[in-house]
mmCIF file of C-alpha atoms in Angstrom:
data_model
loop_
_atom_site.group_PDB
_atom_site.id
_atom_site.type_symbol
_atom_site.label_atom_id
_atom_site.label_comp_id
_atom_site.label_asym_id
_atom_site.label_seq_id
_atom_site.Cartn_x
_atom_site.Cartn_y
_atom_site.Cartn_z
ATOM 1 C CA UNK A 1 109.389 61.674 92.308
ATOM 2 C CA UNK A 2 111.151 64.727 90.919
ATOM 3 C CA UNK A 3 109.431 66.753 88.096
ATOM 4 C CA UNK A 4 111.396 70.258 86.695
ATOM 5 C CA UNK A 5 110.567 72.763 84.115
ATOM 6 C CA UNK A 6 112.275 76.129 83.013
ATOM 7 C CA UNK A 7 115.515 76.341 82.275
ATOM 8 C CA UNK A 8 117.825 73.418 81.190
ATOM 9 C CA UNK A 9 121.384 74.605 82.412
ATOM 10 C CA UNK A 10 119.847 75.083 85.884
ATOM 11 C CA UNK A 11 118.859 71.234 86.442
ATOM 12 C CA UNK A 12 122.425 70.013 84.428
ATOM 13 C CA UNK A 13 120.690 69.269 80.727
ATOM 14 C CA UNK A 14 122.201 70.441 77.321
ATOM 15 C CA UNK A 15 119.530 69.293 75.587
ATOM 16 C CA UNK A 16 118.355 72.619 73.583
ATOM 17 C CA UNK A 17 115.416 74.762 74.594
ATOM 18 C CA UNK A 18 113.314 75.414 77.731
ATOM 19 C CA UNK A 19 110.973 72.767 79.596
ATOM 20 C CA UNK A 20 107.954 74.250 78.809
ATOM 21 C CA UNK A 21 105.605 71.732 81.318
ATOM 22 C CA UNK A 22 106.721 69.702 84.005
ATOM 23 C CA UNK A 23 109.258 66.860 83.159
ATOM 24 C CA UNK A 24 109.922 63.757 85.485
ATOM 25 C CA UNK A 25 113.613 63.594 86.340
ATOM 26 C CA UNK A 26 113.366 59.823 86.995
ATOM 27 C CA UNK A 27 114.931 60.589 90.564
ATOM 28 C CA UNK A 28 113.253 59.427 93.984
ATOM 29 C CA UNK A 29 114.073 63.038 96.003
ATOM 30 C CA UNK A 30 113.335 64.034 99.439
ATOM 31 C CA UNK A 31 114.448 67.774 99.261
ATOM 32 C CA UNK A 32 115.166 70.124 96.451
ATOM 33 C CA UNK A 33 115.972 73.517 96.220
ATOM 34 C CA UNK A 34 116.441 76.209 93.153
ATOM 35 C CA UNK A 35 118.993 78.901 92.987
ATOM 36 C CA UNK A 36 120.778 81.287 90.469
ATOM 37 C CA UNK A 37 121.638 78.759 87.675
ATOM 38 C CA UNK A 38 121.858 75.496 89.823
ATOM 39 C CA UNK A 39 119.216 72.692 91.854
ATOM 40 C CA UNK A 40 120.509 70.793 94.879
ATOM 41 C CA UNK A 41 118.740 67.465 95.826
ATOM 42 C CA UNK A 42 118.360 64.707 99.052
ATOM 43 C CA UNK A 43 118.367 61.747 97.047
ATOM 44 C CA UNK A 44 116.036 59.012 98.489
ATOM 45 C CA UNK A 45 119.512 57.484 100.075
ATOM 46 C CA UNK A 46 119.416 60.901 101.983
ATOM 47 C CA UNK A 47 123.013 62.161 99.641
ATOM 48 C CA UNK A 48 123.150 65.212 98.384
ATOM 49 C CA UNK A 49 123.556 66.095 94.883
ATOM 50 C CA UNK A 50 123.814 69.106 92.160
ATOM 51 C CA UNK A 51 123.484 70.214 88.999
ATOM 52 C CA UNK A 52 123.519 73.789 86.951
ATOM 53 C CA UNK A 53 125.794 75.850 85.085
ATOM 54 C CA UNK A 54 128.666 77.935 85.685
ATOM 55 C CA UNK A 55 129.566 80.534 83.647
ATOM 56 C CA UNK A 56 133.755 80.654 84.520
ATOM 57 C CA UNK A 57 135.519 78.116 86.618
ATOM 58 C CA UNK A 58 138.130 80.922 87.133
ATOM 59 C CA UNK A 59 135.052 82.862 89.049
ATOM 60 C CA UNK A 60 133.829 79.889 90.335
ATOM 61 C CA UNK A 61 133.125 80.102 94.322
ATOM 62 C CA UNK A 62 132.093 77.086 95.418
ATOM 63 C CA UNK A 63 128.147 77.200 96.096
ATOM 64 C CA UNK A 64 128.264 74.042 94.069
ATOM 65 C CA UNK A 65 129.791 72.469 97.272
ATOM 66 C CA UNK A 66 131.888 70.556 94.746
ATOM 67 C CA UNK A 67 135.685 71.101 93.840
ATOM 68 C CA UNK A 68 136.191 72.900 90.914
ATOM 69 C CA UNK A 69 138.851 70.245 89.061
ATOM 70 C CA UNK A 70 135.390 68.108 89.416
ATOM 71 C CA UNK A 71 133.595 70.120 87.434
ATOM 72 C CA UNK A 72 133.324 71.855 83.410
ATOM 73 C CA UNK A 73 132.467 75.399 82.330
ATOM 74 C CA UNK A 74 129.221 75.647 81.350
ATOM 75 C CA UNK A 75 126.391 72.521 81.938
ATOM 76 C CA UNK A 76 127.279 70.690 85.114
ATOM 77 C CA UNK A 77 125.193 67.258 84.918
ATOM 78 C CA UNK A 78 123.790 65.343 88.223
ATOM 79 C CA UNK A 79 126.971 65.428 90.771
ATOM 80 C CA UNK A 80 127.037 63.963 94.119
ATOM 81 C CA UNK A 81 128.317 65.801 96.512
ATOM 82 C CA UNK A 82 130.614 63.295 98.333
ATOM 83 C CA UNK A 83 132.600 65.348 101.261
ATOM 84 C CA UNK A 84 132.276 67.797 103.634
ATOM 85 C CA UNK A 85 134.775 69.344 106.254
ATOM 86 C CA UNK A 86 133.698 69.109 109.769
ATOM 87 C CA UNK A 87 134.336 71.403 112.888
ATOM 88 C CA UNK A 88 138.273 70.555 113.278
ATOM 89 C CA UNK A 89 138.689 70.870 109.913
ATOM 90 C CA UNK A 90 139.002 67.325 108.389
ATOM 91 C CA UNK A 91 137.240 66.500 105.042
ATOM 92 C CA UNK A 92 135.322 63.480 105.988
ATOM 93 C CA UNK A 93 132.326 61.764 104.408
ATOM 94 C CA UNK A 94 129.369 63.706 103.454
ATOM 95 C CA UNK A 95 126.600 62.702 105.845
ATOM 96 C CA UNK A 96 123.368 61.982 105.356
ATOM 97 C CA UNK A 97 120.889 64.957 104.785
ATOM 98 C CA UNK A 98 117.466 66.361 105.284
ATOM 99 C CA UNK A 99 117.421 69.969 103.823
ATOM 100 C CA UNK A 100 119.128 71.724 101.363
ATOM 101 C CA UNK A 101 119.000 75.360 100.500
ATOM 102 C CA UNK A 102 120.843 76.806 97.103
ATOM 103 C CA UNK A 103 121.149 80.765 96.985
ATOM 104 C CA UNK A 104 120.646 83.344 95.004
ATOM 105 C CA UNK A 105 123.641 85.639 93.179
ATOM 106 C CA UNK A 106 124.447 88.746 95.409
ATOM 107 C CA UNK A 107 123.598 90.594 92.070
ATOM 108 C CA UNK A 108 122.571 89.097 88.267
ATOM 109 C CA UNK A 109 125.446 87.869 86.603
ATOM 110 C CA UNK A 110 127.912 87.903 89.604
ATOM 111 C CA UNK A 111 127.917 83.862 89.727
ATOM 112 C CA UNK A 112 128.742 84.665 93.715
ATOM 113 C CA UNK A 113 126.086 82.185 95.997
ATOM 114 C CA UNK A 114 125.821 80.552 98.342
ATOM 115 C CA UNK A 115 124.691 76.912 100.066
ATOM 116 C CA UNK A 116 123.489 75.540 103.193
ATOM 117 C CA UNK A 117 123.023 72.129 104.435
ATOM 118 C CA UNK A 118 121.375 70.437 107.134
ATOM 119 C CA UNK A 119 122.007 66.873 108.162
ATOM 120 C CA UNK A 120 119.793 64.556 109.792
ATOM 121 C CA UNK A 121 121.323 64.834 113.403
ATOM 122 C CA UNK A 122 120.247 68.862 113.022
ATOM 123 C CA UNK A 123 124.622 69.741 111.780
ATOM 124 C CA UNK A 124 124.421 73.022 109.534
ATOM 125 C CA UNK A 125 127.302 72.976 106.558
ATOM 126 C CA UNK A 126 127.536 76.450 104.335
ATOM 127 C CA UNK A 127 129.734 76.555 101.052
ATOM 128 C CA UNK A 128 130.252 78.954 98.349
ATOM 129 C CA UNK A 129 130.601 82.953 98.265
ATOM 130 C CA UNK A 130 131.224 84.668 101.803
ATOM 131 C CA UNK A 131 132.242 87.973 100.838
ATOM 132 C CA UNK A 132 130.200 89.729 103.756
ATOM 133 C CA UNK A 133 130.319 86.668 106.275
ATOM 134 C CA UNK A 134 127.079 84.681 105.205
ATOM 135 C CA UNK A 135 129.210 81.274 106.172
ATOM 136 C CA UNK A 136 128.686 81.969 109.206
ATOM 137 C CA UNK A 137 132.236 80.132 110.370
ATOM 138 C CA UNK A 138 134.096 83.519 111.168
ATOM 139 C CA UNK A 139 135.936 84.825 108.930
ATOM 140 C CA UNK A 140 135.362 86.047 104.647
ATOM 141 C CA UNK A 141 136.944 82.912 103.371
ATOM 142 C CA UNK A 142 135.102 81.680 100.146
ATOM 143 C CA UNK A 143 134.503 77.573 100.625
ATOM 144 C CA UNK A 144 134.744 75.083 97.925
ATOM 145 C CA UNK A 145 133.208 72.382 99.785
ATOM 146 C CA UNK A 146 130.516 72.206 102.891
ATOM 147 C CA UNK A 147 131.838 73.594 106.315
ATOM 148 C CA UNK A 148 130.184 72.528 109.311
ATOM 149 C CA UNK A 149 128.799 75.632 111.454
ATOM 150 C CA UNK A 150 129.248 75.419 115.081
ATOM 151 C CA UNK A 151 125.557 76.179 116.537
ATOM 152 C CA UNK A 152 125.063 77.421 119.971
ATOM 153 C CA UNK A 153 124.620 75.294 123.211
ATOM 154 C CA UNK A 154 124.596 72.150 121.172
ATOM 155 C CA UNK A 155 121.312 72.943 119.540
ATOM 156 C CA UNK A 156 119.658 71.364 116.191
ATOM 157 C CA UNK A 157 118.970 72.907 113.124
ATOM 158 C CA UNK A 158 115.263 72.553 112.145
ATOM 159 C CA UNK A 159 115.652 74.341 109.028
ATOM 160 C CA UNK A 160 117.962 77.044 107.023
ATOM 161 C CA UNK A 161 117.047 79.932 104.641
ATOM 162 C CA UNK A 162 119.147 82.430 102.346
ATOM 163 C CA UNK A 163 119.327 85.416 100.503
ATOM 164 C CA UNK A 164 122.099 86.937 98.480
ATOM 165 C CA UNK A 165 124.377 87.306 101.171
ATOM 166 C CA UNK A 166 123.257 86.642 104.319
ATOM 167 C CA UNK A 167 121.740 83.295 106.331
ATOM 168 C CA UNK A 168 119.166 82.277 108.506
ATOM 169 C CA UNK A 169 119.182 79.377 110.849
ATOM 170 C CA UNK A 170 116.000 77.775 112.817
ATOM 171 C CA UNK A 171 116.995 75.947 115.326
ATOM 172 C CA UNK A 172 114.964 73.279 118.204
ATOM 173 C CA UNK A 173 115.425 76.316 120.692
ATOM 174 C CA UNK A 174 113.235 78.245 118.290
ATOM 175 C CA UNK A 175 115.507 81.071 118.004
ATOM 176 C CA UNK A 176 116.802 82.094 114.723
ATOM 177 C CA UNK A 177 120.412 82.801 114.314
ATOM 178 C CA UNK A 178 121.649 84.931 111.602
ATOM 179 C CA UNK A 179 125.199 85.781 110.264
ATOM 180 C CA UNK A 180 126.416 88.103 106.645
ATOM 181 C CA UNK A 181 125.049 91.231 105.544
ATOM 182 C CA UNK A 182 122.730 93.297 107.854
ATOM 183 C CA UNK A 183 122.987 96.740 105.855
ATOM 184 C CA UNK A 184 119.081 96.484 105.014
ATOM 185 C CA UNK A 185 118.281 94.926 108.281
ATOM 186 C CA UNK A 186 117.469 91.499 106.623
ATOM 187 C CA UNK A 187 119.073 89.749 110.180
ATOM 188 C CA UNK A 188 116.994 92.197 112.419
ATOM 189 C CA UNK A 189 119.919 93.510 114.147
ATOM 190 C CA UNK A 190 118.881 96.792 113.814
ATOM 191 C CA UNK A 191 121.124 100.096 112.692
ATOM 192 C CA UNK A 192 124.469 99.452 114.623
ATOM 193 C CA UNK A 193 125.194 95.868 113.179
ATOM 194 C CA UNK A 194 125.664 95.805 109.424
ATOM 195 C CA UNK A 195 127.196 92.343 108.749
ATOM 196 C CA UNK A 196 128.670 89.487 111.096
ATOM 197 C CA UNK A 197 130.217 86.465 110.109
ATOM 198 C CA UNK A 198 129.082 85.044 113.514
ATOM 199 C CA UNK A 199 125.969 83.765 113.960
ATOM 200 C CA UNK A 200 123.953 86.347 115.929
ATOM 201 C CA UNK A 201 120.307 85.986 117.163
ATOM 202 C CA UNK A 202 120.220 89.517 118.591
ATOM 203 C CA UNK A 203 117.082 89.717 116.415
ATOM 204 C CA UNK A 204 115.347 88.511 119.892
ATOM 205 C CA UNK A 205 112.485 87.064 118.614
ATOM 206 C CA UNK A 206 111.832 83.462 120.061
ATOM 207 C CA UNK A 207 109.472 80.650 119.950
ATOM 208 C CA UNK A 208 109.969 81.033 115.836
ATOM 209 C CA UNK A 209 109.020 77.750 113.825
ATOM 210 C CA UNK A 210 109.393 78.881 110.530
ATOM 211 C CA UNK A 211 111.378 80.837 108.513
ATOM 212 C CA UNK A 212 112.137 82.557 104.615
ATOM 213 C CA UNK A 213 114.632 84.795 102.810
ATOM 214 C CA UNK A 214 114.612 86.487 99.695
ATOM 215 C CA UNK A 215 117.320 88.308 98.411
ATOM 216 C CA UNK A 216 117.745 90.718 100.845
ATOM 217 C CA UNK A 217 114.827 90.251 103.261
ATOM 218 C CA UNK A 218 113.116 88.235 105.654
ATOM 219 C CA UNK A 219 109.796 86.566 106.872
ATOM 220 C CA UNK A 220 109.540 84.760 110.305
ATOM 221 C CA UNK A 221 106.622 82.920 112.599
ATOM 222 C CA UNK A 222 106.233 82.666 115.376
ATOM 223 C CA UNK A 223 103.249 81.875 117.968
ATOM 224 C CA UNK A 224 102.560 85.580 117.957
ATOM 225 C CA UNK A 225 102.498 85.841 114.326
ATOM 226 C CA UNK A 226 104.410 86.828 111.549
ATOM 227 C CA UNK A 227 107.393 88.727 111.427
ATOM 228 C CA UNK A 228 109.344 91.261 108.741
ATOM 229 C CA UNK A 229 112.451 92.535 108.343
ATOM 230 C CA UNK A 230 114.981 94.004 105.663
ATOM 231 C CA UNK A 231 114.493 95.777 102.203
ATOM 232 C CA UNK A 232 110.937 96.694 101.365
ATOM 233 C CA UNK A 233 111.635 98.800 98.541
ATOM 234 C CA UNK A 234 109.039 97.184 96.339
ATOM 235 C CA UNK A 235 106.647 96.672 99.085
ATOM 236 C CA UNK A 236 107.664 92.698 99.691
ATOM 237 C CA UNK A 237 107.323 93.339 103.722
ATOM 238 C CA UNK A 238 103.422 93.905 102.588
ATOM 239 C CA UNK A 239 103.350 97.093 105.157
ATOM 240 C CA UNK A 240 103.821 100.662 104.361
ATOM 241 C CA UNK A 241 107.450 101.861 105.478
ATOM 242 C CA UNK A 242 107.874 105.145 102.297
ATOM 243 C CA UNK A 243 110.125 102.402 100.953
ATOM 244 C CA UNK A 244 112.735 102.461 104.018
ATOM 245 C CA UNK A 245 114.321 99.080 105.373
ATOM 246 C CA UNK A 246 112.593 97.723 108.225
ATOM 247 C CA UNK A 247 115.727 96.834 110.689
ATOM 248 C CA UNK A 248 114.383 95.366 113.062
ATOM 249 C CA UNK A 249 111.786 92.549 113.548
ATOM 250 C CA UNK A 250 107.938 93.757 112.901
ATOM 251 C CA UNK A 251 105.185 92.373 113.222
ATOM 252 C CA UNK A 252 103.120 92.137 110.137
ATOM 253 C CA UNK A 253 99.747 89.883 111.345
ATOM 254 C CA UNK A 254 98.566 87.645 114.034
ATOM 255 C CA UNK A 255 98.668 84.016 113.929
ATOM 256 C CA UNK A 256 95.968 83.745 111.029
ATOM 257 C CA UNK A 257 97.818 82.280 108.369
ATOM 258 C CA UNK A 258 98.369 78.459 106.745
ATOM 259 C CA UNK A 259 101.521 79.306 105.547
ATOM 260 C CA UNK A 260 103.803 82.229 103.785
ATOM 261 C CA UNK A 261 106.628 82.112 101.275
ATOM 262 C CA UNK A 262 108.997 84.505 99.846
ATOM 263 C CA UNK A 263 110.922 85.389 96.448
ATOM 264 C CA UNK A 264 113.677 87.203 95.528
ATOM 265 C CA UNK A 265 111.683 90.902 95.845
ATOM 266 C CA UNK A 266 108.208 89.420 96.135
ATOM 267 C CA UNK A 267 106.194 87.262 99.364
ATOM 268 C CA UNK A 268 103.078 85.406 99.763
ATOM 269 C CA UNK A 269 100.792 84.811 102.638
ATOM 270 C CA UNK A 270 98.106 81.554 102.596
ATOM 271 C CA UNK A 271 95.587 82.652 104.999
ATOM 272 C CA UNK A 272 93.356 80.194 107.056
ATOM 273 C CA UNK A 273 90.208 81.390 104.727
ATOM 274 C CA UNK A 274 92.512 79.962 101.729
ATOM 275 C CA UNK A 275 93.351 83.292 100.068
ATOM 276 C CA UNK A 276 96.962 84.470 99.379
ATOM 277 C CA UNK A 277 97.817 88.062 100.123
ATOM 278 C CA UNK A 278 100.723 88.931 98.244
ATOM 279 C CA UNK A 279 103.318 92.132 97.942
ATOM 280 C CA UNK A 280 106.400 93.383 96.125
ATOM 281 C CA UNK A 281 107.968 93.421 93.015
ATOM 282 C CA UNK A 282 104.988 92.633 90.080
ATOM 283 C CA UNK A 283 107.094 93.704 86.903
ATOM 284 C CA UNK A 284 106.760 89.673 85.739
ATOM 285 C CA UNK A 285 103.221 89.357 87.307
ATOM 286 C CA UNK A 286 104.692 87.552 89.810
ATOM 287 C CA UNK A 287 101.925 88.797 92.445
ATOM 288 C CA UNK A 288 99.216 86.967 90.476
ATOM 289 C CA UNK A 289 96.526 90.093 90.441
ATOM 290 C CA UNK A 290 96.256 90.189 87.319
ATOM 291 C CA UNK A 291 98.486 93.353 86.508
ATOM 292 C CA UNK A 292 102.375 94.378 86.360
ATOM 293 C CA UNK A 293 102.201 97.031 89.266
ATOM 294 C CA UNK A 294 104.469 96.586 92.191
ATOM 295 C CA UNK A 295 101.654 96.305 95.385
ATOM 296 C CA UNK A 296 102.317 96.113 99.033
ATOM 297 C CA UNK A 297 98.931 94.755 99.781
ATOM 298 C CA UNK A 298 97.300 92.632 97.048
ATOM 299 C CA UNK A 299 95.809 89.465 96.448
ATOM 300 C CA UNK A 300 96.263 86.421 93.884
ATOM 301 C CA UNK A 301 93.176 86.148 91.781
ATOM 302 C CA UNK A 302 91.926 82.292 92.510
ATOM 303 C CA UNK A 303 89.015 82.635 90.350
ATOM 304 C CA UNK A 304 87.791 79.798 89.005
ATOM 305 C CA UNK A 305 89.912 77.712 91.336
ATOM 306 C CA UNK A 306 87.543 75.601 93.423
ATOM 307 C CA UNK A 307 90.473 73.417 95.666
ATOM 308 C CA UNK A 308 91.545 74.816 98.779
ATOM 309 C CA UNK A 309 94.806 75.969 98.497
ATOM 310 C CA UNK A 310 96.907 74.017 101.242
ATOM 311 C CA UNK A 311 100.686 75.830 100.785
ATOM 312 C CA UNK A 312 102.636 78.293 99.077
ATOM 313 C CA UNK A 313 105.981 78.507 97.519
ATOM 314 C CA UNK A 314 108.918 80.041 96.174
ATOM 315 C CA UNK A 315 112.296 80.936 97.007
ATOM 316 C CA UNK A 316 115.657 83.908 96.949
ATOM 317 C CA UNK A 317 116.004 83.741 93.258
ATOM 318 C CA UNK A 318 112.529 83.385 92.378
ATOM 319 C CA UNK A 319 110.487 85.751 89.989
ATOM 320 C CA UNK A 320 107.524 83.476 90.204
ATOM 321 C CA UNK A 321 105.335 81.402 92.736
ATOM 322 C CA UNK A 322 103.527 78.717 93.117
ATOM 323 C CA UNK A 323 100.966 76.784 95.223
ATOM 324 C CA UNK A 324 99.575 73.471 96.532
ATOM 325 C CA UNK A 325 95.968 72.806 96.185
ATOM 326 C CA UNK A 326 93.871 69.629 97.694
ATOM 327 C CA UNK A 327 92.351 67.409 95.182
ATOM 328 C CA UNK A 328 88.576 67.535 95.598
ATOM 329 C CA UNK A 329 86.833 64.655 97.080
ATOM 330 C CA UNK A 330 84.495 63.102 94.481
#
């Protein structure tokens, strides 16, 4: 079952006012995922749907992965999103899915995102803003519905992340492909490479098996450890770089950790002892210390807390986190 709070517009409500505690949508979902003003969801059929609200239809630039005839200015209820184009460029059928990613805007109040897709034969499908190539299909052409991405040597997609403009793809080789901006190093292509609209795992990390954006950075695993790259002006690659991009891949720690998530200028780390590091931007007390001071090496206060903690979560447009904790056996 799906349960929301926050912000109306974003789930496709105009009922007045904020959800102030978790609501249930009455919707049987397998994946959701929040961006900049809009939710996508894998109904329990495996179709893909969305709801949020745009602010101009004249603007509007597709991340909706809807056509914009199909939809109003403003609150955008529950829409399914019923075609895609594939590789030759037919609009066929919308598959069936298992991921979806919405974006964040490339800067508040832009309205330009993006959104991938991932069906359940492993197919990757972006749509929306592509002003710097984060499509990855080749060119700066905005989409107004899904476009499938050719992937390398016929491999799967295991899983997708973005940030404001630029993508991430995990795929069963274990490499991670990445295509749009590079200017902060967020695709760990180092100084030469500022954007391609090509996927491009010149990053050369491999044996990766998960992945996570934020708006302009990244956070990857692999058997080695974990991985950092991009803008760390805040401190959100938790190391010490005088506030420089990291443009290249570094490693930040072993293979200690349960888990690690990311927000738009903030990241979290679930360690195997069950306590969450986190760094970056605090001005919301989104790092859960207990102050408002941007930290590159802190730790969420769990006081009080007696579960283990078992995840951690958030997302590119996020300004707050959250975790999973285990009910205790009685």
């Amino acid at each position: 079952e799906l349960f929301v709070w926050g912000a109306r517009q974003s789930i496709g409500s105009q009922d007045p006012g904020d959800i102030l505690v978790p609501l249930d949508a009455e919707e049987l979902v397998r994946d959701a995922s929040a961006g900049s003003n809009y939710t996508l969801v894998i109904l329990n059929d495996r179709s893909a749907a969305v709801a949020g609200y745009i602010e101009s239809l004249i603007s509007y630039g597709g991340h909706f992965g809807v056509r914009g005839g199909d939809l109003a200015r403003g609150v955008n209820s529950v829409q399914p999103i019923v075609n895609v184009m594939n590789l030759v460029g037919s609009v066929v059928a919308a598959p069936q899915f298992k991921q979806v990613v919405a974006g964040v805007e490339t800067f508040e109040g832009s309205g330009k995102m993006h959104s991938v897709f991932i069906d359940v034969d492993g197919n990757v499908y972006a749509t929306g803003n592509n002003n710097m190539g984060q499509l990855c299909l080749g060119d700066d052409d905005l989409r107004i519905i899904p476009r499938q991405i050719e992937l390398p040597n016929n491999e799967m997609a295991i899983s997708a992340a973005v940030g404001a403009d630029f993508t991430l793809i995990l795929t069963d080789s274990g490499r991670v492909y990445g295509c749009g901006s590079n200017e902060l190093g967020q695709l760990g292509l180092g100084d030469d490479v500022m954007s391609t609209n090509l996927l491009d795992n010149g990053n050369g990390l491999i044996g990766v098996t998960s992945i996570s954006a934020g708006l302009d950075f990244s956070f990857l695993r692999t058997g080695e450890g974990l991985f950092v790259m991009g803008d760390n002006t805040y401190g959100q690659l938790c190391q010490i770089t005088g506030g420089n991009p990291q443009r290249t891949p570094s490693k930040l720690i072993g293979d200690t950790i349960s888990s690690f998530a990311v927000g738009m200028q903030s990241s979290y780390i679930l360690f195997d002892d069950r306590s969450i590091q986190s760094c970056g931007l605090n001005i919301d007390g989104q790092l859960g210390d207990g102050t408002n001071r941007n930290n590159f090496d802190t730790s969420v206060k769990l006081d009080g807390i007696t579960s283990d903690i078992i995840n951690v979560y958030a997302g590119p447009s996020a300004k707050s986190a959250f975790f999973e904790a285990a009910k205790k056996k009685r």
